[in-house]
Amino acid sequence: MKQFMTAAAVTLTAATFATGAWAQAKTDVRIMWYSDGVEGQVIRELAGRFNQANPDINIVIDEIAFPALVQTLPVQLASGQGPDIARVVDLPGLAPHFLDLRPLVKDPAYWDANFGAFLPVMRPAGSNAITGYMTQVTVTGPFINKTLFEQAKVPLPGPKATWDEWAAAVKKVADATKTPIPLAIDRSGHRVAGPMISYGAKWFGADGRPAVTDEGFRKMAKRLVDWHNDGTMSKSLWGSVSGRTYRGANEEFNNGQVVMYMSGSWQIGQFATQIKDAFDWVAVPTPCGDVTCSPMPGGAGLVAIKYTKNPQQVARVMDYLASEPVLREFYERTLFLPAHKGIAEKGLNFRTDVQHVKDALSTFAAQVPTISPDAFRINSYPLQTQVFGAVITRLGQAVAGELPLEQAYARIDEDIANALKEAGR
Amino acid sequence: MHLLLAPVRWLMHLIGVPLGWVQRTFGMGGMAAVFLAPNLLVFSVFIVFPIGVNVWYSFTGGAALFPAGRVFVGTEQYDLLLACDSYLDPFSCRQDRFWKGVHNTAFFVVAQVAAMVAAALITALVLNREIRGRGFWRAVFFFPVLLSPVVVGLMWKWILLRDGALNALLVSLGYQRIEFLTDPQWAMFWVIFVSVWAHLGFYALILLAGLQAIPHDVYEAAKMDGTPAMRVFWRITLPLLWPTMLVVLVLASIRAVQVFDDAYVLTGGGPGTATFFIVQYIYETGFAGAARNLGLAAAASMLMALVLVVLTLAQLGITAWRDRQEGKR
């Protein structure tokens, strides 16, 4: 009996040590992730496949809400902490914290060839670093509830229709169908930047510094306030909160309470799964201003963080996730516009049977060539969030009726000047 | 019995060994300091040190997170916050949103504290009577105190939204919808109402304890004299409850100055800046979004701390006065 007990104890100890050694050999690679639609589920499945094929690495997806990511990640990075990899929207602003994968990835030429157009936005100015890839390219643009147009017997404005023509049409539809919100625009500087550029806003002065409240900006800002005053837009978005708080109208659109919703291509996946056949919705070309008809580019990038303790393993994970078959599956299942040149050229077979989802993707893809250079410029500006923050804060006050537009313009310029001064110390 | 106590005695003797060493080393006077040391250490690390860091940050600028990387700017942040043509007009100030927060907070403190004390007093008076199910009603009024402010904010938001429960009720009764959260006056009203609803139970409990401490024989004497109920309230209950009410007044004022969480969830500070309070200014300036101005946020929090220090000193003074009054009785 004693011998048996000794043997059992030895076996148990050996097994414990063996398990411990195996567990210790497994390196965790943590990815901080947020989701607009179904991409969280897709990335988990892709990560699971990698984990099965690579017993020495364990990808852990830490999915958090987008506002939480926006608030916590910059603080973590500023203190030299953070995940190994993160899905980031403010790419120019956080670029100094990204890891250069060029010496670590298997084939840097593959990265340059397929992600080259987007890499400059994702790295510190003046470097040739490979820091990650875009999980999606986004284009802002409006969606309309086509069923409401049909019920109201109002014809859809044409492809080159102006914002004024669209505003008049959606108001007519809302009045006829008793829909509470004729036009909704996300409470976001990024979302109004495109329409402002369409009216001639340049965002920068001749000296290259932000000069925001020019004539083009003011034309659209005035429309924004007027539309709230005449009932074309509901104050429940721009007028209901304070400061730079983001508010979207996706839930209201899903519930059939909005005739036209100015948001962007990232909403397609969510609309496809949530609206189903409740009503017909379509993406329409970006309405025009006096000067052009520009949407805003955007997107989210998956980037390696330079404070990781496991750069080699991070590079292997990035190589896997950025590989063509994996990325193709990711784009096809999430219904995201691809940022991989090779995949974009070969085309995608988006995994949906819904015709208007396919139509919406085509509409947004067709908008890419119409993006103004001014839109690309403000989108890649490192202090973009400060500029957009001032715009939302002050225009929100103007919409709420507590600040005349002229004062709002002066405050926007002053807020941006203060932010630039603080950032430049 | 003697044998049973032996282990306890041995244990006491064991504890006495280190204590004896402490007493010999630090003396009798030093014993208190040794006992207080752990608490003082925690207090220093989590209270005194952060206050010191905050003071330093309020004199610095720049985007760096750590003190070493920040640029000393003297009183620049305070100058920016205090630059106003007229302190009565927030929009004449360079940091207009800070002063809008100050104005809103001042209004909120006056209105909410007045409403809170009145409602808590009425509730305490009712709960102090011999009513059926008194224990149940006390629990009902105290229950909201146990809820998280975020839950309170979200729950009332769903009630007050354009398509919320209250508007559904109004429409079903044939009335028009009311924009409770996008109309500035309504929004402030509901922020005050929800705050009173959420904290009423706590203050009512304190007042209830004060009411129960009033000697019963005073009421019996008044009853024998045939004194009317209102006269009893004004001449007996209120004067004897006054010290407790002062404590409630000061505690509610301190809590009201710190208003943020439930109001932020309910209205987000809007519409415009109609329900935008000082703490939200500090939060948005220092922490929300990518554009962080830690120096300005630290300076604003120092100014707010001054107000809280005044209120806390008032509370300590009132408590000491009440103790003296009770000592005289």
Tab-separated table of C-alpha atoms in Angstrom, chain A residues 64-396:
chain	number	residue	atom	x	y	z
A	64	ILE	CA	-14.762	45.822	-24.941
A	65	ALA	CA	-17.222	48.560	-25.878
A	66	PHE	CA	-15.921	51.150	-28.341
A	67	PRO	CA	-16.239	54.146	-25.945
A	68	ALA	CA	-14.330	52.196	-23.279
A	69	LEU	CA	-11.568	51.427	-25.772
A	70	VAL	CA	-11.345	55.075	-26.845
A	71	GLN	CA	-10.993	56.185	-23.232
A	72	THR	CA	-8.742	53.518	-21.784
A	73	LEU	CA	-6.317	52.542	-24.546
A	74	PRO	CA	-4.596	55.963	-24.923
A	75	VAL	CA	-4.009	56.113	-21.147
A	76	GLN	CA	-2.602	52.578	-21.101
A	77	LEU	CA	-0.316	53.357	-24.028
A	78	ALA	CA	0.852	56.661	-22.527
A	79	SER	CA	1.953	54.748	-19.439
A	80	GLY	CA	3.846	52.146	-21.486
A	81	GLN	CA	1.227	49.440	-20.902
A	82	GLY	CA	-1.483	47.945	-23.037
A	83	PRO	CA	-2.435	44.847	-24.985
A	84	ASP	CA	-0.139	43.122	-27.482
A	85	ILE	CA	-2.399	44.041	-30.381
A	86	ALA	CA	-5.326	46.458	-30.564
A	87	ARG	CA	-8.071	47.437	-32.970
A	88	VAL	CA	-7.721	51.204	-33.248
A	89	VAL	CA	-9.602	54.012	-34.990
A	90	ASP	CA	-7.408	56.978	-33.991
A	91	LEU	CA	-4.468	55.618	-35.980
A	92	PRO	CA	-2.506	58.869	-36.579
A	93	GLY	CA	-2.918	59.968	-32.958
A	94	LEU	CA	-1.679	56.716	-31.422
A	95	ALA	CA	0.929	55.821	-34.099
A	96	PRO	CA	3.935	56.602	-31.826
A	97	HIS	CA	2.936	53.616	-29.658
A	98	PHE	CA	2.818	51.057	-32.483
A	99	LEU	CA	5.394	48.313	-32.974
A	100	ASP	CA	7.412	48.191	-36.215
A	101	LEU	CA	6.757	44.717	-37.561
A	102	ARG	CA	9.010	45.146	-40.619
A	103	PRO	CA	11.941	43.162	-39.158
A	104	LEU	CA	9.582	40.584	-37.625
A	105	VAL	CA	7.036	39.579	-40.277
A	106	LYS	CA	7.765	36.765	-42.718
A	107	ASP	CA	7.426	38.790	-45.904
A	108	PRO	CA	7.485	42.611	-45.587
A	109	ALA	CA	7.029	42.895	-49.352
A	110	TYR	CA	3.599	41.230	-49.050
A	111	TRP	CA	2.590	43.862	-46.476
A	112	ASP	CA	3.932	46.752	-48.581
A	113	ALA	CA	2.226	45.490	-51.723
A	114	ASN	CA	-1.184	44.869	-50.199
A	115	PHE	CA	-1.519	47.413	-47.390
A	116	GLY	CA	0.875	50.068	-48.703
A	117	ALA	CA	-1.818	52.701	-49.367
A	118	PHE	CA	-2.888	52.747	-45.719
A	119	LEU	CA	0.449	52.236	-43.946
A	120	PRO	CA	1.419	55.946	-43.862
A	121	VAL	CA	-1.638	56.714	-41.696
A	122	MET	CA	-0.660	53.944	-39.302
A	123	ARG	CA	2.944	54.898	-38.559
A	124	PRO	CA	4.775	57.845	-37.042
A	125	ALA	CA	5.581	60.560	-39.583
A	126	GLY	CA	8.846	59.960	-41.432
A	127	SER	CA	9.163	56.235	-40.706
A	128	ASN	CA	8.639	53.274	-43.043
A	129	ALA	CA	7.323	51.013	-40.292
A	130	ILE	CA	4.783	48.251	-40.859
A	131	THR	CA	2.575	48.507	-37.795
A	132	GLY	CA	-0.504	46.536	-38.817
A	133	TYR	CA	-3.294	46.439	-41.353
A	134	MET	CA	-6.774	47.886	-41.785
A	135	THR	CA	-9.514	45.526	-40.629
A	136	GLN	CA	-11.884	47.582	-42.713
A	137	VAL	CA	-12.029	50.622	-44.909
A	138	THR	CA	-15.065	52.712	-44.204
A	139	VAL	CA	-16.841	55.377	-46.190
A	140	THR	CA	-19.421	57.669	-44.701
A	141	GLY	CA	-22.748	57.918	-46.439
A	142	PRO	CA	-26.494	57.899	-45.965
A	143	PHE	CA	-28.969	55.048	-45.702
A	144	ILE	CA	-32.629	55.566	-46.446
A	145	ASN	CA	-35.758	53.719	-45.455
A	146	LYS	CA	-37.008	53.000	-48.974
A	147	THR	CA	-40.306	51.575	-47.748
A	148	LEU	CA	-41.224	54.949	-46.261
A	149	PHE	CA	-40.440	56.683	-49.562
A	150	GLU	CA	-42.734	54.219	-51.347
A	151	GLN	CA	-45.503	54.665	-48.795
A	152	ALA	CA	-45.264	58.458	-49.147
A	153	LYS	CA	-45.053	58.176	-52.946
A	154	VAL	CA	-42.095	60.547	-52.946
A	155	PRO	CA	-39.503	59.825	-55.653
A	156	LEU	CA	-35.904	59.265	-54.573
A	157	PRO	CA	-33.648	62.228	-55.426
A	158	GLY	CA	-31.079	61.393	-58.118
A	159	PRO	CA	-27.429	60.440	-57.669
A	160	LYS	CA	-26.168	64.063	-57.836
A	161	ALA	CA	-28.905	65.503	-55.612
A	162	THR	CA	-27.817	68.121	-53.093
A	163	TRP	CA	-28.190	67.984	-49.321
A	164	ASP	CA	-30.979	70.573	-49.619
A	165	GLU	CA	-32.908	68.386	-52.081
A	166	TRP	CA	-32.531	65.357	-49.848
A	167	ALA	CA	-33.553	67.340	-46.753
A	168	ALA	CA	-36.731	68.541	-48.513
A	169	ALA	CA	-37.556	65.030	-49.745
A	170	VAL	CA	-37.101	63.280	-46.403
A	171	LYS	CA	-39.151	65.957	-44.619
A	172	LYS	CA	-41.957	65.341	-47.090
A	173	VAL	CA	-41.726	61.575	-46.491
A	174	ALA	CA	-41.685	61.978	-42.712
A	175	ASP	CA	-44.697	64.301	-42.770
A	176	ALA	CA	-46.662	61.903	-44.988
A	177	THR	CA	-45.795	58.787	-42.993
A	178	LYS	CA	-45.742	60.375	-39.500
A	179	THR	CA	-42.142	59.241	-39.018
A	180	PRO	CA	-40.560	61.075	-36.061
A	181	ILE	CA	-37.070	61.677	-37.507
A	182	PRO	CA	-36.763	62.784	-41.159
A	183	LEU	CA	-32.958	63.071	-41.163
A	184	ALA	CA	-30.421	61.810	-38.615
A	185	ILE	CA	-26.690	62.465	-38.742
A	186	ASP	CA	-24.461	60.760	-36.175
A	187	ARG	CA	-23.323	63.229	-33.513
A	188	SER	CA	-19.732	62.994	-34.693
A	189	GLY	CA	-17.295	65.452	-36.236
A	190	HIS	CA	-16.220	62.790	-38.705
A	191	ARG	CA	-19.781	62.407	-39.992
A	192	VAL	CA	-20.366	66.118	-40.672
A	193	ALA	CA	-16.884	66.651	-42.084
A	194	GLY	CA	-17.831	65.130	-45.468
A	195	PRO	CA	-20.886	67.369	-46.019
A	196	MET	CA	-18.804	70.376	-44.922
A	197	ILE	CA	-16.110	69.524	-47.463
A	198	SER	CA	-18.867	69.178	-50.071
A	199	TYR	CA	-19.728	72.812	-49.359
A	200	GLY	CA	-16.082	73.845	-49.696
A	201	ALA	CA	-14.591	73.428	-46.194
A	202	LYS	CA	-10.808	73.037	-46.344
A	203	TRP	CA	-10.061	72.452	-42.623
A	204	PHE	CA	-6.487	73.762	-42.987
A	205	GLY	CA	-5.044	77.192	-43.730
A	206	ALA	CA	-2.208	78.057	-46.094
A	207	ASP	CA	0.267	77.604	-43.215
A	208	GLY	CA	-0.810	73.974	-42.792
A	209	ARG	CA	-2.388	74.601	-39.393
A	210	PRO	CA	-6.094	73.908	-38.753
A	211	ALA	CA	-8.307	76.759	-39.964
A	212	VAL	CA	-11.689	75.229	-39.471
A	213	THR	CA	-14.539	77.728	-39.610
A	214	ASP	CA	-14.195	78.841	-43.234
A	215	GLU	CA	-17.059	79.646	-45.598
A	216	GLY	CA	-17.697	76.030	-46.608
A	217	PHE	CA	-17.796	74.901	-42.979
A	218	ARG	CA	-20.236	77.673	-42.102
A	219	LYS	CA	-22.595	76.821	-44.956
A	220	MET	CA	-23.086	73.275	-43.667
A	221	ALA	CA	-23.071	74.299	-39.993
A	222	LYS	CA	-25.918	76.717	-40.673
A	223	ARG	CA	-27.865	73.991	-42.449
A	224	LEU	CA	-27.332	71.678	-39.485
A	225	VAL	CA	-28.804	74.229	-37.068
A	226	ASP	CA	-31.626	75.213	-39.436
A	227	TRP	CA	-32.620	71.582	-39.960
A	228	HIS	CA	-32.919	71.141	-36.204
A	229	ASN	CA	-35.025	74.282	-35.949
A	230	ASP	CA	-37.433	73.364	-38.752
A	231	GLY	CA	-37.868	69.752	-37.624
A	232	THR	CA	-35.891	68.083	-40.417
A	233	MET	CA	-33.531	66.769	-37.734
A	234	SER	CA	-34.496	65.700	-34.217
A	235	LYS	CA	-32.752	67.263	-31.243
A	236	SER	CA	-32.581	63.805	-29.667
A	237	LEU	CA	-29.104	63.306	-31.159
A	238	TRP	CA	-27.186	66.588	-31.449
A	239	GLY	CA	-29.217	68.509	-28.902
A	240	SER	CA	-29.716	65.931	-26.186
A	241	VAL	CA	-26.200	65.546	-24.793
A	242	SER	CA	-23.252	67.769	-24.042
A	243	GLY	CA	-19.614	68.103	-25.035
A	244	ARG	CA	-18.040	65.730	-27.510
A	245	THR	CA	-20.282	62.797	-26.614
A	246	TYR	CA	-20.954	60.511	-29.587
A	247	ARG	CA	-24.555	59.634	-30.397
A	248	GLY	CA	-25.647	57.385	-33.238
A	249	ALA	CA	-29.133	56.808	-34.602
A	250	ASN	CA	-28.690	53.184	-35.664
A	251	GLU	CA	-31.281	51.900	-33.196
A	252	GLU	CA	-33.827	54.474	-34.329
A	253	PHE	CA	-33.120	53.548	-37.971
A	254	ASN	CA	-33.483	49.828	-37.143
A	255	ASN	CA	-36.863	50.618	-35.588
A	256	GLY	CA	-38.110	52.423	-38.699
A	257	GLN	CA	-38.147	55.841	-37.011
A	258	VAL	CA	-35.678	57.535	-39.367
A	259	VAL	CA	-36.202	58.292	-43.066
A	260	MET	CA	-32.553	59.080	-43.881
A	261	TYR	CA	-29.589	58.174	-41.678
A	262	MET	CA	-26.154	59.634	-42.394
A	263	SER	CA	-23.650	57.171	-41.004
A	264	GLY	CA	-21.337	54.842	-42.913
A	265	SER	CA	-20.506	51.518	-44.472
A	266	TRP	CA	-19.723	49.865	-41.117
A	267	GLN	CA	-23.464	49.773	-40.354
A	268	ILE	CA	-24.272	47.356	-43.191
A	269	GLY	CA	-23.564	44.180	-41.228
A	270	GLN	CA	-25.667	45.341	-38.322
A	271	PHE	CA	-28.598	46.413	-40.520
A	272	ALA	CA	-28.451	43.108	-42.374
A	273	THR	CA	-28.810	41.108	-39.169
A	274	GLN	CA	-31.192	43.372	-37.268
A	275	ILE	CA	-33.590	44.884	-39.804
A	276	LYS	CA	-33.951	41.669	-41.812
A	277	ASP	CA	-37.152	42.103	-43.866
A	278	ALA	CA	-38.878	44.621	-41.584
A	279	PHE	CA	-38.483	47.253	-44.325
A	280	ASP	CA	-36.381	47.943	-47.417
A	281	TRP	CA	-33.296	50.002	-46.756
A	282	VAL	CA	-30.754	51.215	-49.278
A	283	ALA	CA	-27.480	53.091	-49.233
A	284	VAL	CA	-27.563	56.120	-51.530
A	285	PRO	CA	-24.691	58.108	-53.046
A	286	THR	CA	-23.326	60.915	-50.892
A	287	PRO	CA	-25.420	64.069	-51.388
A	288	CYS	CA	-23.639	67.050	-52.915
A	289	GLY	CA	-22.847	70.530	-51.727
A	290	ASP	CA	-21.849	73.578	-53.784
A	291	VAL	CA	-18.377	72.227	-54.502
A	292	THR	CA	-18.334	68.441	-54.506
A	293	CYS	CA	-20.063	65.298	-53.201
A	294	SER	CA	-17.425	63.935	-50.844
A	295	PRO	CA	-17.827	61.250	-48.197
A	296	MET	CA	-15.218	60.829	-45.464
A	297	PRO	CA	-12.806	57.913	-45.501
A	298	GLY	CA	-12.114	56.050	-42.329
A	299	GLY	CA	-11.661	52.660	-40.892
A	300	ALA	CA	-10.139	50.689	-38.120
A	301	GLY	CA	-6.680	49.168	-38.072
A	302	LEU	CA	-5.350	46.165	-36.210
A	303	VAL	CA	-1.953	47.256	-34.913
A	304	ALA	CA	0.823	45.732	-32.850
A	305	ILE	CA	1.731	47.637	-29.689
A	306	LYS	CA	5.406	48.299	-29.065
A	307	TYR	CA	5.181	47.603	-25.321
A	308	THR	CA	4.511	43.907	-25.938
A	309	LYS	CA	6.856	41.463	-24.242
A	310	ASN	CA	6.424	38.948	-27.067
A	311	PRO	CA	7.120	40.714	-30.381
A	312	GLN	CA	7.992	37.489	-32.239
A	313	GLN	CA	4.709	35.838	-31.291
A	314	VAL	CA	2.804	39.031	-32.065
A	315	ALA	CA	4.350	39.093	-35.537
A	316	ARG	CA	3.296	35.469	-36.122
A	317	VAL	CA	-0.275	36.296	-35.121
A	318	MET	CA	-0.293	39.382	-37.347
A	319	ASP	CA	1.129	37.363	-40.267
A	320	TYR	CA	-1.696	34.864	-39.825
A	321	LEU	CA	-4.514	37.409	-39.479
A	322	ALA	CA	-3.239	39.488	-42.420
A	323	SER	CA	-2.773	36.491	-44.690
A	324	GLU	CA	-4.951	36.542	-47.784
A	325	PRO	CA	-7.228	33.543	-47.093
A	326	VAL	CA	-7.853	34.557	-43.470
A	327	LEU	CA	-8.470	38.203	-44.312
A	328	ARG	CA	-10.681	37.248	-47.264
A	329	GLU	CA	-12.868	35.161	-44.955
A	330	PHE	CA	-12.927	38.021	-42.419
A	331	TYR	CA	-14.081	40.579	-45.002
A	332	GLU	CA	-16.592	38.247	-46.629
A	333	ARG	CA	-18.239	37.304	-43.336
A	334	THR	CA	-18.210	40.777	-41.740
A	335	LEU	CA	-19.364	42.522	-44.943
A	336	PHE	CA	-16.534	45.043	-44.562
A	337	LEU	CA	-14.983	46.854	-47.508
A	338	PRO	CA	-11.520	45.355	-48.012
A	339	ALA	CA	-8.284	47.243	-47.357
A	340	HIS	CA	-6.135	44.503	-48.920
A	341	LYS	CA	-5.150	45.415	-52.475
A	342	GLY	CA	-4.941	41.858	-53.759
A	343	ILE	CA	-8.298	40.876	-52.319
A	344	ALA	CA	-9.939	44.070	-53.594
A	345	GLU	CA	-8.619	43.414	-57.094
A	346	LYS	CA	-9.765	39.783	-57.150
A	347	GLY	CA	-13.142	40.708	-55.707
A	348	LEU	CA	-15.057	39.305	-52.770
A	349	ASN	CA	-18.002	36.993	-52.467
A	350	PHE	CA	-19.772	38.635	-49.552
A	351	ARG	CA	-21.606	35.982	-47.567
A	352	THR	CA	-25.113	37.302	-47.723
A	353	ASP	CA	-28.166	36.421	-49.749
A	354	VAL	CA	-29.793	39.764	-49.128
A	355	GLN	CA	-29.785	41.765	-52.327
A	356	HIS	CA	-29.918	45.206	-50.735
A	357	VAL	CA	-26.884	44.337	-48.591
A	358	LYS	CA	-24.965	43.602	-51.778
A	359	ASP	CA	-26.329	46.809	-53.336
A	360	ALA	CA	-25.290	48.869	-50.302
A	361	LEU	CA	-21.759	47.448	-50.451
A	362	SER	CA	-21.561	48.320	-54.146
A	363	THR	CA	-22.847	51.850	-53.481
A	364	PHE	CA	-20.219	52.494	-50.805
A	365	ALA	CA	-17.440	50.945	-52.886
A	366	ALA	CA	-18.414	53.274	-55.763
A	367	GLN	CA	-18.059	56.279	-53.418
A	368	VAL	CA	-14.347	55.699	-52.747
A	369	PRO	CA	-13.133	57.528	-55.902
A	370	THR	CA	-15.245	60.578	-55.003
A	371	ILE	CA	-13.455	61.176	-51.682
A	372	SER	CA	-11.942	64.671	-51.688
A	373	PRO	CA	-8.211	65.150	-50.921
A	374	ASP	CA	-9.340	67.512	-48.133
A	375	ALA	CA	-11.189	64.593	-46.571
A	376	PHE	CA	-8.082	62.393	-46.638
A	377	ARG	CA	-6.046	65.249	-45.179
A	378	ILE	CA	-8.227	65.915	-42.127
A	379	ASN	CA	-8.712	62.181	-41.605
A	380	SER	CA	-4.970	61.572	-41.281
A	381	TYR	CA	-4.305	64.654	-39.117
A	382	PRO	CA	-2.835	63.479	-35.757
A	383	LEU	CA	-4.895	65.979	-33.737
A	384	GLN	CA	-8.091	65.170	-35.640
A	385	THR	CA	-9.951	64.173	-32.448
A	386	GLN	CA	-9.256	67.568	-30.862
A	387	VAL	CA	-10.559	69.353	-33.966
A	388	PHE	CA	-13.685	67.203	-34.287
A	389	GLY	CA	-14.261	67.386	-30.502
A	390	ALA	CA	-14.405	71.190	-30.619
A	391	VAL	CA	-16.751	71.089	-33.630
A	392	ILE	CA	-19.257	68.722	-31.985
A	393	THR	CA	-19.162	70.508	-28.649
A	394	ARG	CA	-19.889	73.943	-30.042
A	395	LEU	CA	-22.290	72.974	-32.824
A	396	GLY	CA	-24.156	70.891	-30.224
